[in-house]
Amino acid sequence: MSPDRSRLHIAIQKSGRLNDRSRQLLRDAGLKLSEAGRNQLTTRADNFPLDLMLVRDDDIPTFVADGVCELGIVGQNVLEEYALGQAAPRFEEVARLGFGSCALKIAAPESLDCFTLSMLAGQRIATSYPRLLQRFLVQEGIEAEIVTMRGAVELAPRLGIARFICDLVSTGATLEANGLAPVAEVFHSEAVLVRSLKPIDAAHAEKARALLMRIEGVIATAEAKYIVLNAPEAAISEISAILPGAEAPTVVPLVGRPGHFAVQAVCQESVFWETLERLKAAGASAILVMPIEKMML
Ligand code: PRP
Ligand code: ZN
């Protein structure tokens, strides 16, 4: 493959848990993506110089490290497993994306009723994450045998390959369907945006910077709300302190109501009903909470 160097390249998971959300994030950042057919390995953005490379998640760190793709969206579990095998860092995490939350867990057959970590000593543990597992075992001072498998790790106990497994758990449905139960957490993970540390030319860097700014805007607006309320002057400092994640609210006088002001603020954190109740108790009235469609910080 010789990628078109006039365009940026982002590696995303071809299919699986992160694919939909990765595409959605790019769409929210204003990119028009053509629908990829089942066997298509790349997709163009029609209105931005960006090509999507649809690959196996395990291959994403290699693509980004080698600079074949300037950017990538992948789970921290996959990145960390790769990074543990490298002498020096070859990419950097630029943003946590707030989706794809999961954990690498050790699991045992459900029939095992009380578990302690010391029970792993001398046992075989099947996993696709040998380096993360090895680091955990060393930290815990446990000597066990790691059996590396590329997939279908959940089958290992039934096949007699290993007594325990160490695999990614999201909903837990896969473990349950295979008669296994989680017993210890090895690594917590979510989807992140990574950037290659390979130097790129100025024009390319500018495109990447523009895309990153949009993505940061999408992440910031995910939870952000715009709040407008009325309040008497004496209540304004207390109200400002309650507004979640808001800096320097705008305060403007209300015509015809001396001593009363409209307070407007962007709240960067979730606004719950409890927050509104506290604002009201502090003296606020006519409270409006509005979604924010776009934001550039
Ligand atoms: C992981 C893991 C399990 C599944 C667990 O696969 O290997 O098969 O997710 O999810 P659950 O707890 O919701 O049932 P992943 O999506 O990372 O794909 P891959 O391992 O094939 O790359
Ligand atoms: Zn994978």
mmCIF file with all atom_site columns, C-alpha atoms in Angstrom, residues 70-240:
data_model
loop_
_atom_site.group_PDB
_atom_site.id
_atom_site.type_symbol
_atom_site.label_atom_id
_atom_site.label_alt_id
_atom_site.label_comp_id
_atom_site.label_asym_id
_atom_site.label_entity_id
_atom_site.label_seq_id
_atom_site.pdbx_PDB_ins_code
_atom_site.Cartn_x
_atom_site.Cartn_y
_atom_site.Cartn_z
_atom_site.occupancy
_atom_site.B_iso_or_equiv
_atom_site.pdbx_formal_charge
_atom_site.auth_seq_id
_atom_site.auth_comp_id
_atom_site.auth_asym_id
_atom_site.auth_atom_id
_atom_site.pdbx_PDB_model_num
ATOM 1   C CA . GLU A 1 70  ? -0.720  9.942   11.155 1.00 0.00 ? 70  GLU A CA 1
ATOM 2   C CA . LEU A 1 71  ? -3.644  9.285   13.513 1.00 0.00 ? 71  LEU A CA 1
ATOM 3   C CA . GLY A 1 72  ? -5.501  6.366   15.011 1.00 0.00 ? 72  GLY A CA 1
ATOM 4   C CA . ILE A 1 73  ? -8.481  5.578   17.201 1.00 0.00 ? 73  ILE A CA 1
ATOM 5   C CA . VAL A 1 74  ? -7.991  2.522   19.367 1.00 0.00 ? 74  VAL A CA 1
ATOM 6   C CA . GLY A 1 75  ? -8.399  1.131   22.878 1.00 0.00 ? 75  GLY A CA 1
ATOM 7   C CA . GLN A 1 76  ? -5.693  1.866   25.437 1.00 0.00 ? 76  GLN A CA 1
ATOM 8   C CA . ASN A 1 77  ? -5.479  -1.888  26.033 1.00 0.00 ? 77  ASN A CA 1
ATOM 9   C CA . VAL A 1 78  ? -4.224  -2.494  22.492 1.00 0.00 ? 78  VAL A CA 1
ATOM 10  C CA . LEU A 1 79  ? -1.846  0.491   22.624 1.00 0.00 ? 79  LEU A CA 1
ATOM 11  C CA . GLU A 1 80  ? -0.342  -0.403  25.968 1.00 0.00 ? 80  GLU A CA 1
ATOM 12  C CA . GLU A 1 81  ? 0.172   -4.036  24.949 1.00 0.00 ? 81  GLU A CA 1
ATOM 13  C CA . TYR A 1 82  ? 2.063   -2.820  21.874 1.00 0.00 ? 82  TYR A CA 1
ATOM 14  C CA . ALA A 1 83  ? 4.013   -0.123  23.741 1.00 0.00 ? 83  ALA A CA 1
ATOM 15  C CA . LEU A 1 84  ? 5.261   -2.653  26.319 1.00 0.00 ? 84  LEU A CA 1
ATOM 16  C CA . GLY A 1 85  ? 7.066   -4.426  23.467 1.00 0.00 ? 85  GLY A CA 1
ATOM 17  C CA . GLN A 1 86  ? 8.777   -1.265  22.154 1.00 0.00 ? 86  GLN A CA 1
ATOM 18  C CA . ALA A 1 87  ? 12.042  0.253   23.336 1.00 0.00 ? 87  ALA A CA 1
ATOM 19  C CA . ALA A 1 88  ? 10.842  3.862   22.926 1.00 0.00 ? 88  ALA A CA 1
ATOM 20  C CA . PRO A 1 89  ? 7.429   5.481   22.455 1.00 0.00 ? 89  PRO A CA 1
ATOM 21  C CA . ARG A 1 90  ? 6.454   5.901   18.799 1.00 0.00 ? 90  ARG A CA 1
ATOM 22  C CA . PHE A 1 91  ? 3.032   7.549   19.228 1.00 0.00 ? 91  PHE A CA 1
ATOM 23  C CA . GLU A 1 92  ? 1.305   9.737   21.764 1.00 0.00 ? 92  GLU A CA 1
ATOM 24  C CA . GLU A 1 93  ? -2.202  9.795   23.173 1.00 0.00 ? 93  GLU A CA 1
ATOM 25  C CA . VAL A 1 94  ? -3.875  13.100  22.277 1.00 0.00 ? 94  VAL A CA 1
ATOM 26  C CA . ALA A 1 95  ? -7.412  12.659  23.604 1.00 0.00 ? 95  ALA A CA 1
ATOM 27  C CA . ARG A 1 96  ? -9.547  10.267  25.591 1.00 0.00 ? 96  ARG A CA 1
ATOM 28  C CA . LEU A 1 97  ? -12.729 9.782   23.644 1.00 0.00 ? 97  LEU A CA 1
ATOM 29  C CA . GLY A 1 98  ? -15.236 8.804   26.324 1.00 0.00 ? 98  GLY A CA 1
ATOM 30  C CA . PHE A 1 99  ? -16.362 5.568   24.653 1.00 0.00 ? 99  PHE A CA 1
ATOM 31  C CA . GLY A 1 100 ? -15.196 1.957   24.368 1.00 0.00 ? 100 GLY A CA 1
ATOM 32  C CA . SER A 1 101 ? -14.782 1.643   28.098 1.00 0.00 ? 101 SER A CA 1
ATOM 33  C CA . CYS A 1 102 ? -13.762 -1.898  29.071 1.00 0.00 ? 102 CYS A CA 1
ATOM 34  C CA . ALA A 1 103 ? -11.343 -3.766  31.287 1.00 0.00 ? 103 ALA A CA 1
ATOM 35  C CA . LEU A 1 104 ? -8.831  -6.523  30.828 1.00 0.00 ? 104 LEU A CA 1
ATOM 36  C CA . LYS A 1 105 ? -9.830  -9.092  33.428 1.00 0.00 ? 105 LYS A CA 1
ATOM 37  C CA . ILE A 1 106 ? -8.728  -12.449 34.643 1.00 0.00 ? 106 ILE A CA 1
ATOM 38  C CA . ALA A 1 107 ? -11.655 -14.855 34.590 1.00 0.00 ? 107 ALA A CA 1
ATOM 39  C CA . ALA A 1 108 ? -12.187 -18.279 36.066 1.00 0.00 ? 108 ALA A CA 1
ATOM 40  C CA . PRO A 1 109 ? -14.803 -21.012 35.507 1.00 0.00 ? 109 PRO A CA 1
ATOM 41  C CA . GLU A 1 110 ? -18.031 -20.046 37.315 1.00 0.00 ? 110 GLU A CA 1
ATOM 42  C CA . SER A 1 111 ? -17.800 -23.301 39.275 1.00 0.00 ? 111 SER A CA 1
ATOM 43  C CA . LEU A 1 112 ? -14.825 -21.931 41.210 1.00 0.00 ? 112 LEU A CA 1
ATOM 44  C CA . ASP A 1 113 ? -16.434 -20.303 44.239 1.00 0.00 ? 113 ASP A CA 1
ATOM 45  C CA . CYS A 1 114 ? -13.799 -18.502 46.240 1.00 0.00 ? 114 CYS A CA 1
ATOM 46  C CA . PHE A 1 115 ? -10.917 -16.921 44.422 1.00 0.00 ? 115 PHE A CA 1
ATOM 47  C CA . THR A 1 116 ? -7.687  -15.375 45.646 1.00 0.00 ? 116 THR A CA 1
ATOM 48  C CA . LEU A 1 117 ? -4.864  -14.145 43.427 1.00 0.00 ? 117 LEU A CA 1
ATOM 49  C CA . SER A 1 118 ? -2.502  -16.717 44.945 1.00 0.00 ? 118 SER A CA 1
ATOM 50  C CA . MET A 1 119 ? -4.580  -19.400 43.236 1.00 0.00 ? 119 MET A CA 1
ATOM 51  C CA . LEU A 1 120 ? -3.019  -18.279 39.938 1.00 0.00 ? 120 LEU A CA 1
ATOM 52  C CA . ALA A 1 121 ? 0.433   -19.464 41.022 1.00 0.00 ? 121 ALA A CA 1
ATOM 53  C CA . GLY A 1 122 ? 1.707   -22.236 38.790 1.00 0.00 ? 122 GLY A CA 1
ATOM 54  C CA . GLN A 1 123 ? -1.458  -22.154 36.644 1.00 0.00 ? 123 GLN A CA 1
ATOM 55  C CA . ARG A 1 124 ? -1.841  -21.583 32.924 1.00 0.00 ? 124 ARG A CA 1
ATOM 56  C CA . ILE A 1 125 ? -3.623  -18.367 31.874 1.00 0.00 ? 125 ILE A CA 1
ATOM 57  C CA . ALA A 1 126 ? -4.710  -17.884 28.250 1.00 0.00 ? 126 ALA A CA 1
ATOM 58  C CA . THR A 1 127 ? -4.698  -14.359 26.832 1.00 0.00 ? 127 THR A CA 1
ATOM 59  C CA . SER A 1 128 ? -4.222  -12.147 23.770 1.00 0.00 ? 128 SER A CA 1
ATOM 60  C CA . TYR A 1 129 ? -2.507  -9.592  26.036 1.00 0.00 ? 129 TYR A CA 1
ATOM 61  C CA . PRO A 1 130 ? 0.630   -11.410 27.272 1.00 0.00 ? 130 PRO A CA 1
ATOM 62  C CA . ARG A 1 131 ? 2.612   -8.246  28.124 1.00 0.00 ? 131 ARG A CA 1
ATOM 63  C CA . LEU A 1 132 ? -0.136  -6.570  30.145 1.00 0.00 ? 132 LEU A CA 1
ATOM 64  C CA . LEU A 1 133 ? -0.785  -9.837  31.945 1.00 0.00 ? 133 LEU A CA 1
ATOM 65  C CA . GLN A 1 134 ? 2.926   -10.404 32.583 1.00 0.00 ? 134 GLN A CA 1
ATOM 66  C CA . ARG A 1 135 ? 3.277   -6.899  34.064 1.00 0.00 ? 135 ARG A CA 1
ATOM 67  C CA . PHE A 1 136 ? 0.317   -7.549  36.363 1.00 0.00 ? 136 PHE A CA 1
ATOM 68  C CA . LEU A 1 137 ? 1.667   -10.913 37.510 1.00 0.00 ? 137 LEU A CA 1
ATOM 69  C CA . VAL A 1 138 ? 5.092   -9.419  38.249 1.00 0.00 ? 138 VAL A CA 1
ATOM 70  C CA . GLN A 1 139 ? 3.477   -6.577  40.243 1.00 0.00 ? 139 GLN A CA 1
ATOM 71  C CA . GLU A 1 140 ? 1.488   -9.102  42.243 1.00 0.00 ? 140 GLU A CA 1
ATOM 72  C CA . GLY A 1 141 ? 4.484   -11.398 42.706 1.00 0.00 ? 141 GLY A CA 1
ATOM 73  C CA . ILE A 1 142 ? 2.768   -14.343 41.040 1.00 0.00 ? 142 ILE A CA 1
ATOM 74  C CA . GLU A 1 143 ? 4.495   -16.890 38.836 1.00 0.00 ? 143 GLU A CA 1
ATOM 75  C CA . ALA A 1 144 ? 2.133   -18.388 36.292 1.00 0.00 ? 144 ALA A CA 1
ATOM 76  C CA . GLU A 1 145 ? 2.375   -19.649 32.735 1.00 0.00 ? 145 GLU A CA 1
ATOM 77  C CA . ILE A 1 146 ? 0.982   -17.359 30.050 1.00 0.00 ? 146 ILE A CA 1
ATOM 78  C CA . VAL A 1 147 ? -0.536  -19.057 26.995 1.00 0.00 ? 147 VAL A CA 1
ATOM 79  C CA . THR A 1 148 ? -0.820  -16.556 24.135 1.00 0.00 ? 148 THR A CA 1
ATOM 80  C CA . MET A 1 149 ? -3.832  -16.911 21.833 1.00 0.00 ? 149 MET A CA 1
ATOM 81  C CA . ARG A 1 150 ? -4.899  -14.588 19.002 1.00 0.00 ? 150 ARG A CA 1
ATOM 82  C CA . GLY A 1 151 ? -8.650  -14.938 19.648 1.00 0.00 ? 151 GLY A CA 1
ATOM 83  C CA . ALA A 1 152 ? -11.403 -17.145 21.108 1.00 0.00 ? 152 ALA A CA 1
ATOM 84  C CA . VAL A 1 153 ? -9.580  -17.028 24.426 1.00 0.00 ? 153 VAL A CA 1
ATOM 85  C CA . GLU A 1 154 ? -12.842 -17.830 26.234 1.00 0.00 ? 154 GLU A CA 1
ATOM 86  C CA . LEU A 1 155 ? -12.672 -21.360 24.833 1.00 0.00 ? 155 LEU A CA 1
ATOM 87  C CA . ALA A 1 156 ? -9.340  -22.153 26.496 1.00 0.00 ? 156 ALA A CA 1
ATOM 88  C CA . PRO A 1 157 ? -10.694 -23.538 29.803 1.00 0.00 ? 157 PRO A CA 1
ATOM 89  C CA . ARG A 1 158 ? -13.218 -25.797 28.042 1.00 0.00 ? 158 ARG A CA 1
ATOM 90  C CA . LEU A 1 159 ? -10.534 -27.063 25.677 1.00 0.00 ? 159 LEU A CA 1
ATOM 91  C CA . GLY A 1 160 ? -8.203  -27.743 28.597 1.00 0.00 ? 160 GLY A CA 1
ATOM 92  C CA . ILE A 1 161 ? -5.601  -25.289 27.265 1.00 0.00 ? 161 ILE A CA 1
ATOM 93  C CA . ALA A 1 162 ? -5.593  -23.158 30.414 1.00 0.00 ? 162 ALA A CA 1
ATOM 94  C CA . ARG A 1 163 ? -7.467  -23.039 33.707 1.00 0.00 ? 163 ARG A CA 1
ATOM 95  C CA . PHE A 1 164 ? -7.843  -19.244 33.675 1.00 0.00 ? 164 PHE A CA 1
ATOM 96  C CA . ILE A 1 165 ? -8.150  -16.629 30.971 1.00 0.00 ? 165 ILE A CA 1
ATOM 97  C CA . CYS A 1 166 ? -7.311  -12.942 30.821 1.00 0.00 ? 166 CYS A CA 1
ATOM 98  C CA . ASP A 1 167 ? -9.465  -11.100 28.282 1.00 0.00 ? 167 ASP A CA 1
ATOM 99  C CA . LEU A 1 168 ? -11.258 -7.879  27.588 1.00 0.00 ? 168 LEU A CA 1
ATOM 100 C CA . VAL A 1 169 ? -14.627 -7.515  29.268 1.00 0.00 ? 169 VAL A CA 1
ATOM 101 C CA . SER A 1 170 ? -17.106 -4.888  28.209 1.00 0.00 ? 170 SER A CA 1
ATOM 102 C CA . THR A 1 171 ? -20.685 -5.970  28.997 1.00 0.00 ? 171 THR A CA 1
ATOM 103 C CA . GLY A 1 172 ? -19.545 -9.331  30.398 1.00 0.00 ? 172 GLY A CA 1
ATOM 104 C CA . ALA A 1 173 ? -21.855 -11.203 28.002 1.00 0.00 ? 173 ALA A CA 1
ATOM 105 C CA . THR A 1 174 ? -19.022 -13.141 26.336 1.00 0.00 ? 174 THR A CA 1
ATOM 106 C CA . LEU A 1 175 ? -17.670 -14.433 29.668 1.00 0.00 ? 175 LEU A CA 1
ATOM 107 C CA . GLU A 1 176 ? -21.134 -15.397 30.839 1.00 0.00 ? 176 GLU A CA 1
ATOM 108 C CA . ALA A 1 177 ? -21.940 -17.203 27.608 1.00 0.00 ? 177 ALA A CA 1
ATOM 109 C CA . ASN A 1 178 ? -18.818 -19.289 28.171 1.00 0.00 ? 178 ASN A CA 1
ATOM 110 C CA . GLY A 1 179 ? -19.448 -20.157 31.821 1.00 0.00 ? 179 GLY A CA 1
ATOM 111 C CA . LEU A 1 180 ? -16.715 -17.845 33.105 1.00 0.00 ? 180 LEU A CA 1
ATOM 112 C CA . ALA A 1 181 ? -16.714 -15.149 35.786 1.00 0.00 ? 181 ALA A CA 1
ATOM 113 C CA . PRO A 1 182 ? -14.298 -12.213 36.248 1.00 0.00 ? 182 PRO A CA 1
ATOM 114 C CA . VAL A 1 183 ? -12.040 -12.520 39.306 1.00 0.00 ? 183 VAL A CA 1
ATOM 115 C CA . ALA A 1 184 ? -9.431  -9.727  38.968 1.00 0.00 ? 184 ALA A CA 1
ATOM 116 C CA . GLU A 1 185 ? -8.905  -6.552  36.969 1.00 0.00 ? 185 GLU A CA 1
ATOM 117 C CA . VAL A 1 186 ? -5.596  -6.189  35.142 1.00 0.00 ? 186 VAL A CA 1
ATOM 118 C CA . PHE A 1 187 ? -6.028  -2.981  33.135 1.00 0.00 ? 187 PHE A CA 1
ATOM 119 C CA . HIS A 1 188 ? -8.771  -0.436  32.584 1.00 0.00 ? 188 HIS A CA 1
ATOM 120 C CA . SER A 1 189 ? -9.214  0.985   29.112 1.00 0.00 ? 189 SER A CA 1
ATOM 121 C CA . GLU A 1 190 ? -11.188 3.347   26.889 1.00 0.00 ? 190 GLU A CA 1
ATOM 122 C CA . ALA A 1 191 ? -10.892 4.494   23.286 1.00 0.00 ? 191 ALA A CA 1
ATOM 123 C CA . VAL A 1 192 ? -8.281  7.174   22.643 1.00 0.00 ? 192 VAL A CA 1
ATOM 124 C CA . LEU A 1 193 ? -7.027  9.222   19.739 1.00 0.00 ? 193 LEU A CA 1
ATOM 125 C CA . VAL A 1 194 ? -3.317  8.719   19.082 1.00 0.00 ? 194 VAL A CA 1
ATOM 126 C CA . ARG A 1 195 ? -0.860  10.609  16.921 1.00 0.00 ? 195 ARG A CA 1
ATOM 127 C CA . SER A 1 196 ? 2.274   9.272   15.299 1.00 0.00 ? 196 SER A CA 1
ATOM 128 C CA . LEU A 1 197 ? 5.579   10.671  16.594 1.00 0.00 ? 197 LEU A CA 1
ATOM 129 C CA . LYS A 1 198 ? 7.044   10.382  13.082 1.00 0.00 ? 198 LYS A CA 1
ATOM 130 C CA . PRO A 1 199 ? 7.739   13.925  11.852 1.00 0.00 ? 199 PRO A CA 1
ATOM 131 C CA . ILE A 1 200 ? 5.351   15.223  9.185  1.00 0.00 ? 200 ILE A CA 1
ATOM 132 C CA . ASP A 1 201 ? 5.627   18.234  6.889  1.00 0.00 ? 201 ASP A CA 1
ATOM 133 C CA . ALA A 1 202 ? 4.088   21.587  7.819  1.00 0.00 ? 202 ALA A CA 1
ATOM 134 C CA . ALA A 1 203 ? 1.086   21.320  5.478  1.00 0.00 ? 203 ALA A CA 1
ATOM 135 C CA . HIS A 1 204 ? 0.218   17.929  6.891  1.00 0.00 ? 204 HIS A CA 1
ATOM 136 C CA . ALA A 1 205 ? 0.692   19.092  10.460 1.00 0.00 ? 205 ALA A CA 1
ATOM 137 C CA . GLU A 1 206 ? -1.729  21.953  9.777  1.00 0.00 ? 206 GLU A CA 1
ATOM 138 C CA . LYS A 1 207 ? -4.413  19.520  8.519  1.00 0.00 ? 207 LYS A CA 1
ATOM 139 C CA . ALA A 1 208 ? -3.897  17.321  11.569 1.00 0.00 ? 208 ALA A CA 1
ATOM 140 C CA . ARG A 1 209 ? -4.133  20.342  13.870 1.00 0.00 ? 209 ARG A CA 1
ATOM 141 C CA . ALA A 1 210 ? -7.434  21.428  12.271 1.00 0.00 ? 210 ALA A CA 1
ATOM 142 C CA . LEU A 1 211 ? -8.897  17.938  12.681 1.00 0.00 ? 211 LEU A CA 1
ATOM 143 C CA . LEU A 1 212 ? -7.717  17.647  16.286 1.00 0.00 ? 212 LEU A CA 1
ATOM 144 C CA . MET A 1 213 ? -9.302  20.984  17.123 1.00 0.00 ? 213 MET A CA 1
ATOM 145 C CA . ARG A 1 214 ? -12.636 19.803  15.750 1.00 0.00 ? 214 ARG A CA 1
ATOM 146 C CA . ILE A 1 215 ? -12.414 16.504  17.617 1.00 0.00 ? 215 ILE A CA 1
ATOM 147 C CA . GLU A 1 216 ? -11.600 18.321  20.852 1.00 0.00 ? 216 GLU A CA 1
ATOM 148 C CA . GLY A 1 217 ? -14.662 20.478  20.210 1.00 0.00 ? 217 GLY A CA 1
ATOM 149 C CA . VAL A 1 218 ? -16.848 17.377  19.790 1.00 0.00 ? 218 VAL A CA 1
ATOM 150 C CA . ILE A 1 219 ? -15.527 15.852  23.017 1.00 0.00 ? 219 ILE A CA 1
ATOM 151 C CA . ALA A 1 220 ? -16.050 19.110  24.901 1.00 0.00 ? 220 ALA A CA 1
ATOM 152 C CA . THR A 1 221 ? -19.637 19.509  23.698 1.00 0.00 ? 221 THR A CA 1
ATOM 153 C CA . ALA A 1 222 ? -20.617 15.923  24.524 1.00 0.00 ? 222 ALA A CA 1
ATOM 154 C CA . GLU A 1 223 ? -21.419 16.850  28.137 1.00 0.00 ? 223 GLU A CA 1
ATOM 155 C CA . ALA A 1 224 ? -21.504 20.620  27.812 1.00 0.00 ? 224 ALA A CA 1
ATOM 156 C CA . LYS A 1 225 ? -24.685 22.620  28.292 1.00 0.00 ? 225 LYS A CA 1
ATOM 157 C CA . TYR A 1 226 ? -25.516 26.284  28.037 1.00 0.00 ? 226 TYR A CA 1
ATOM 158 C CA . ILE A 1 227 ? -27.360 27.574  31.095 1.00 0.00 ? 227 ILE A CA 1
ATOM 159 C CA . VAL A 1 228 ? -29.353 30.776  31.298 1.00 0.00 ? 228 VAL A CA 1
ATOM 160 C CA . LEU A 1 229 ? -31.092 31.888  34.498 1.00 0.00 ? 229 LEU A CA 1
ATOM 161 C CA . ASN A 1 230 ? -32.283 34.968  36.338 1.00 0.00 ? 230 ASN A CA 1
ATOM 162 C CA . ALA A 1 231 ? -31.044 35.890  39.792 1.00 0.00 ? 231 ALA A CA 1
ATOM 163 C CA . PRO A 1 232 ? -30.974 38.734  42.290 1.00 0.00 ? 232 PRO A CA 1
ATOM 164 C CA . GLU A 1 233 ? -27.566 40.372  42.631 1.00 0.00 ? 233 GLU A CA 1
ATOM 165 C CA . ALA A 1 234 ? -26.991 39.004  46.150 1.00 0.00 ? 234 ALA A CA 1
ATOM 166 C CA . ALA A 1 235 ? -27.313 35.391  44.916 1.00 0.00 ? 235 ALA A CA 1
ATOM 167 C CA . ILE A 1 236 ? -24.937 35.610  41.957 1.00 0.00 ? 236 ILE A CA 1
ATOM 168 C CA . SER A 1 237 ? -21.720 34.501  43.646 1.00 0.00 ? 237 SER A CA 1
ATOM 169 C CA . GLU A 1 238 ? -23.401 31.470  45.260 1.00 0.00 ? 238 GLU A CA 1
ATOM 170 C CA . ILE A 1 239 ? -25.058 30.550  41.951 1.00 0.00 ? 239 ILE A CA 1
ATOM 171 C CA . SER A 1 240 ? -21.758 30.868  40.053 1.00 0.00 ? 240 SER A CA 1
#
